[in-house]
Amino acid sequence: QQQVKQSPQSLIVQKGGISIINCAYENTAFDYFPWYQQFPGKGPALLIAIRPDVSEKKEGRFTISFNKSAKQFSLHIMDSQPGDSATYFCAASMDSNYQLIWGAGTKLIIKP
Amino acid sequence: EAQVTQNPRYLITVTGKKLTVTCSQNMNHEYMSWYRQDPGLGLRQIYYSMNVEVTDKGDVPEGYKVSRKEKRNFPLILESPSPNQTSLYFCASSLSNIFPYEQYFGPGTRLTVT
């Protein structure tokens, strides 16, 4: 019940296309859902995060869509660029315990 | 510059030889954490600390120790490393009580135990 399942494991998208990464969770007590971006040789960095009181959050080309009833959330990258090539992690937590439960990661490659 | 530093960045050691990976942050963050990253498994939390002298086990604490004697430092200790502890390790810190609860990660330490 603590798991966060992330798909796909890897994704190749043409430059200018839309990249979509999906995550699903079981624990309805989760109330914080961040996405982290990791470039090779670097630590993950927070990209965007959402609370379940909203269904969508947009920051530039990055959008989180959240479906509370389906217990799913996804990251959409519009107009994908080669510089977006990285590994993306979704995560979830409950405010009360500060522990993030991480998805397995998606390696995204944007082809020029 | 606000940052989390880890040392060493790379380490090759032998089974049973005690080692310490240091972690330091200059952002006055209360919360610090250690993760290990393995292919296909994402990040798994080893230990975390809410503040000085307060530490708690994460999901995979076996074989590891930590201490938090000062706010800025959170070393990870492997008393008797084994090959299954070969991994990429990350230290992270955050304020944790202000949305979006951003965790700042160090550059990572790649550990190989032979």
CSV table of C-alpha atoms in Angstrom, one decimal:
chain,number,residue,atom,x,y,z
A,1,GLN,CA,0.0,0.0,0.0
A,2,GLN,CA,3.0,2.2,0.3
A,3,GLN,CA,4.1,1.8,-3.3
A,4,VAL,CA,4.1,4.3,-6.1
A,5,LYS,CA,4.1,2.6,-9.5
A,6,GLN,CA,5.7,4.6,-12.3
A,7,SER,CA,5.5,4.0,-16.0
A,8,PRO,CA,7.0,3.8,-18.6
A,9,GLN,CA,10.5,2.7,-17.5
A,10,SER,CA,11.9,4.5,-20.6
A,11,LEU,CA,10.5,6.9,-23.2
A,12,ILE,CA,11.7,8.3,-26.4
A,13,VAL,CA,10.0,11.4,-27.8
A,14,GLN,CA,10.7,13.5,-30.8
A,15,LYS,CA,11.7,17.2,-30.3
A,16,GLY,CA,8.6,19.3,-30.0
A,17,GLY,CA,6.4,16.4,-29.0
A,18,ILE,CA,4.5,15.8,-25.7
A,19,SER,CA,6.2,13.5,-23.1
A,20,ILE,CA,3.8,11.8,-20.7
A,21,ILE,CA,4.9,9.9,-17.6
A,22,ASN,CA,2.3,8.2,-15.3
A,23,CYS,CA,2.2,7.3,-11.6
A,24,ALA,CA,-0.3,5.4,-9.6
A,25,TYR,CA,-0.6,5.0,-5.8
A,26,GLU,CA,-2.7,3.0,-3.4
A,27,ASN,CA,-2.5,4.8,-0.1
A,28,THR,CA,-5.3,7.4,0.0
A,29,ALA,CA,-3.5,9.1,2.9
A,30,PHE,CA,-0.9,10.5,0.6
A,31,ASP,CA,-1.4,14.2,0.2
A,32,TYR,CA,1.7,15.5,-1.5
A,33,PHE,CA,2.9,14.5,-5.0
A,34,PRO,CA,6.2,15.9,-6.3
A,35,TRP,CA,8.1,15.2,-9.5
A,36,TYR,CA,11.9,15.3,-9.5
A,37,GLN,CA,14.2,15.6,-12.5
A,38,GLN,CA,17.7,14.0,-12.4
A,39,PHE,CA,20.4,14.6,-15.0
A,40,PRO,CA,23.3,12.1,-15.3
A,41,GLY,CA,25.9,12.6,-12.5
A,42,LYS,CA,23.6,14.8,-10.5
A,43,GLY,CA,21.2,14.5,-7.6
A,44,PRO,CA,17.5,14.8,-8.2
A,45,ALA,CA,16.0,18.3,-8.2
A,46,LEU,CA,12.4,19.3,-7.6
A,47,LEU,CA,10.6,20.0,-10.8
A,48,ILE,CA,7.0,20.6,-9.8
A,49,ALA,CA,4.6,19.4,-7.0
A,50,ILE,CA,0.9,19.2,-6.4
A,51,ARG,CA,-1.5,18.8,-3.5
A,52,PRO,CA,-4.7,16.8,-4.0
A,53,ASP,CA,-7.0,19.8,-3.6
A,54,VAL,CA,-6.3,20.7,-7.3
A,55,SER,CA,-6.5,18.6,-10.4
A,56,GLU,CA,-3.8,20.3,-12.4
A,57,LYS,CA,-0.8,22.4,-11.9
A,58,LYS,CA,1.2,24.0,-14.7
A,59,GLU,CA,4.7,25.6,-14.6
A,60,GLY,CA,6.0,26.6,-18.0
A,61,ARG,CA,6.0,23.5,-20.2
A,62,PHE,CA,5.5,21.1,-17.3
A,63,THR,CA,2.1,20.1,-16.1
A,64,ILE,CA,1.0,17.7,-13.4
A,65,SER,CA,-2.5,16.2,-13.9
A,66,PHE,CA,-4.0,14.6,-10.8
A,67,ASN,CA,-6.9,12.2,-10.7
A,68,LYS,CA,-7.8,11.6,-7.1
A,69,SER,CA,-10.6,9.0,-7.7
A,70,ALA,CA,-8.3,6.9,-9.9
A,71,LYS,CA,-5.3,7.5,-7.6
A,72,GLN,CA,-3.2,8.5,-10.5
A,73,PHE,CA,-1.1,11.5,-11.4
A,74,SER,CA,1.0,12.2,-14.5
A,75,LEU,CA,3.6,14.6,-15.7
A,76,HIS,CA,3.2,16.2,-19.1
A,77,ILE,CA,6.1,17.9,-20.9
A,78,MET,CA,4.9,20.1,-23.7
A,79,ASP,CA,7.1,21.0,-26.7
A,80,SER,CA,9.8,18.6,-25.4
A,81,GLN,CA,13.4,19.7,-25.9
A,82,PRO,CA,16.7,17.7,-26.0
A,83,GLY,CA,17.6,19.5,-22.7
A,84,ASP,CA,14.6,17.7,-21.1
A,85,SER,CA,16.4,14.4,-21.5
A,86,ALA,CA,16.8,13.1,-18.0
A,87,THR,CA,15.4,10.6,-15.5
A,88,TYR,CA,12.1,11.7,-13.9
A,89,PHE,CA,10.9,10.4,-10.6
A,90,CYS,CA,7.4,10.7,-9.1
A,91,ALA,CA,6.9,10.5,-5.4
A,92,ALA,CA,4.2,10.7,-2.7
A,93,SER,CA,4.1,11.4,1.0
A,94,MET,CA,1.9,12.2,3.9
A,95,ASP,CA,2.7,15.5,5.5
A,96,SER,CA,2.8,13.9,8.9
A,97,ASN,CA,5.9,11.7,8.3
A,98,TYR,CA,8.0,13.7,5.9
A,99,GLN,CA,9.0,10.4,4.1
A,100,LEU,CA,8.8,10.4,0.3
A,101,ILE,CA,7.8,7.2,-1.4
A,102,TRP,CA,9.5,7.1,-4.8
A,103,GLY,CA,8.5,5.7,-8.1
A,104,ALA,CA,11.2,3.6,-10.0
A,105,GLY,CA,12.0,6.4,-12.4
A,106,THR,CA,11.5,7.0,-16.2
A,107,LYS,CA,14.4,7.7,-18.4
A,108,LEU,CA,13.3,10.2,-21.0
A,109,ILE,CA,15.2,10.8,-24.2
A,110,ILE,CA,14.2,13.6,-26.6
A,111,LYS,CA,15.4,13.0,-30.1
A,112,PRO,CA,16.4,16.1,-32.0
B,1,GLU,CA,26.0,29.2,-2.7
B,2,ALA,CA,23.3,27.1,-1.1
B,3,GLN,CA,24.2,23.5,-1.4
B,4,VAL,CA,24.5,19.9,0.0
B,5,THR,CA,28.0,18.5,-0.3
B,6,GLN,CA,29.0,14.8,0.0
B,7,ASN,CA,32.4,13.2,0.3
B,8,PRO,CA,33.8,11.2,-1.2
B,9,ARG,CA,32.1,11.2,-4.6
B,10,TYR,CA,33.5,7.8,-5.5
B,11,LEU,CA,34.7,5.0,-3.2
B,12,ILE,CA,35.8,1.5,-3.8
B,13,THR,CA,36.3,-0.6,-0.7
B,14,VAL,CA,36.5,-4.2,0.4
B,15,THR,CA,34.0,-6.2,2.4
B,16,GLY,CA,34.1,-5.5,6.1
B,17,LYS,CA,36.2,-2.3,6.1
B,18,LYS,CA,34.3,0.4,8.0
B,19,LEU,CA,33.7,3.6,6.0
B,20,THR,CA,31.9,7.0,6.5
B,21,VAL,CA,30.3,9.1,3.9
B,22,THR,CA,30.0,12.7,5.0
B,23,CYS,CA,27.1,15.1,4.2
B,24,SER,CA,27.0,18.8,4.9
B,25,GLN,CA,24.4,21.5,4.1
B,26,ASN,CA,24.7,25.2,4.5
B,27,MET,CA,21.0,26.1,4.3
B,28,ASN,CA,20.2,25.7,8.0
B,29,HIS,CA,17.7,23.0,7.2
B,30,GLU,CA,16.3,20.9,10.0
B,31,TYR,CA,15.5,17.8,7.9
B,32,MET,CA,18.2,15.6,6.4
B,33,SER,CA,18.0,12.3,4.8
B,34,TRP,CA,20.1,9.5,3.2
B,35,TYR,CA,18.9,7.6,0.1
B,36,ARG,CA,20.3,4.8,-2.0
B,37,GLN,CA,19.5,4.7,-5.7
B,38,ASP,CA,19.6,1.4,-7.5
B,39,PRO,CA,18.5,0.7,-11.1
B,40,GLY,CA,14.8,-0.1,-11.4
B,41,LEU,CA,14.2,0.6,-7.7
B,42,GLY,CA,14.1,4.4,-7.6
B,43,LEU,CA,15.3,6.0,-4.4
B,44,ARG,CA,15.0,4.2,-1.1
B,45,GLN,CA,15.3,6.1,2.2
B,46,ILE,CA,17.9,4.7,4.6
B,47,TYR,CA,17.7,7.1,7.5
B,48,TYR,CA,16.4,10.6,8.2
B,49,SER,CA,16.7,13.2,10.8
B,50,MET,CA,14.2,15.8,11.8
B,51,ASN,CA,16.7,17.8,13.8
B,52,VAL,CA,19.9,17.6,15.9
B,53,GLU,CA,20.1,14.3,17.9
B,54,VAL,CA,16.8,13.1,16.3
B,55,THR,CA,17.2,10.2,13.8
B,56,ASP,CA,14.8,7.6,12.4
B,57,LYS,CA,14.9,4.6,10.2
B,58,GLY,CA,13.8,4.8,6.7
B,59,ASP,CA,12.8,1.8,4.5
B,60,VAL,CA,16.2,0.2,4.2
B,61,PRO,CA,18.3,0.9,7.4
B,62,GLU,CA,20.0,-2.5,7.8
B,63,GLY,CA,23.7,-2.3,7.7
B,64,TYR,CA,23.9,1.5,8.1
B,65,LYS,CA,24.3,4.0,11.0
B,66,VAL,CA,23.9,7.7,11.1
B,67,SER,CA,24.4,10.5,13.6
B,68,ARG,CA,23.3,14.1,13.8
B,69,LYS,CA,25.4,15.9,16.3
B,70,GLU,CA,25.3,19.2,14.4
B,71,LYS,CA,22.6,20.7,12.3
B,72,ARG,CA,24.6,21.0,9.2
B,73,ASN,CA,26.2,17.5,9.2
B,74,PHE,CA,24.7,14.1,8.7
B,75,PRO,CA,27.3,11.4,8.1
B,76,LEU,CA,26.4,7.9,6.9
B,77,ILE,CA,28.4,5.0,8.5
B,78,LEU,CA,28.8,1.5,7.1
B,79,GLU,CA,30.3,-0.5,10.0
B,80,SER,CA,30.9,-3.6,7.9
B,81,PRO,CA,30.2,-3.0,4.2
B,82,SER,CA,29.0,-5.9,2.1
B,83,PRO,CA,28.7,-6.2,-1.7
B,84,ASN,CA,24.9,-5.7,-1.6
B,85,GLN,CA,25.6,-2.1,-0.4
B,86,THR,CA,27.2,-1.3,-3.7
B,87,SER,CA,25.0,1.6,-4.8
B,88,LEU,CA,24.7,5.3,-5.5
B,89,TYR,CA,24.0,7.2,-2.3
B,90,PHE,CA,22.4,10.6,-2.0
B,91,CYS,CA,22.1,13.0,1.0
B,92,ALA,CA,19.3,15.5,1.0
B,93,SER,CA,18.0,18.3,3.2
B,94,SER,CA,14.9,20.4,3.4
B,95,LEU,CA,13.0,22.9,5.6
B,96,SER,CA,10.2,20.4,5.3
B,97,ASN,CA,7.5,22.5,6.9
B,98,ILE,CA,6.8,24.9,4.0
B,99,PHE,CA,5.2,23.7,0.7
B,100,PRO,CA,6.5,22.5,-1.7
B,101,TYR,CA,8.7,20.8,0.8
B,102,GLU,CA,11.6,20.8,-1.6
B,103,GLN,CA,14.4,18.4,-0.8
B,104,TYR,CA,17.8,19.5,-2.0
B,105,PHE,CA,20.1,16.7,-3.0
B,106,GLY,CA,23.8,16.4,-2.9
B,107,PRO,CA,25.8,15.2,-6.0
B,108,GLY,CA,25.9,11.6,-4.9
B,109,THR,CA,28.5,9.1,-3.8
B,110,ARG,CA,29.1,6.0,-5.9
B,111,LEU,CA,30.1,3.2,-3.6
B,112,THR,CA,31.5,-0.2,-4.8
B,113,VAL,CA,32.1,-2.9,-2.2
B,114,THR,CA,34.1,-5.9,-3.5
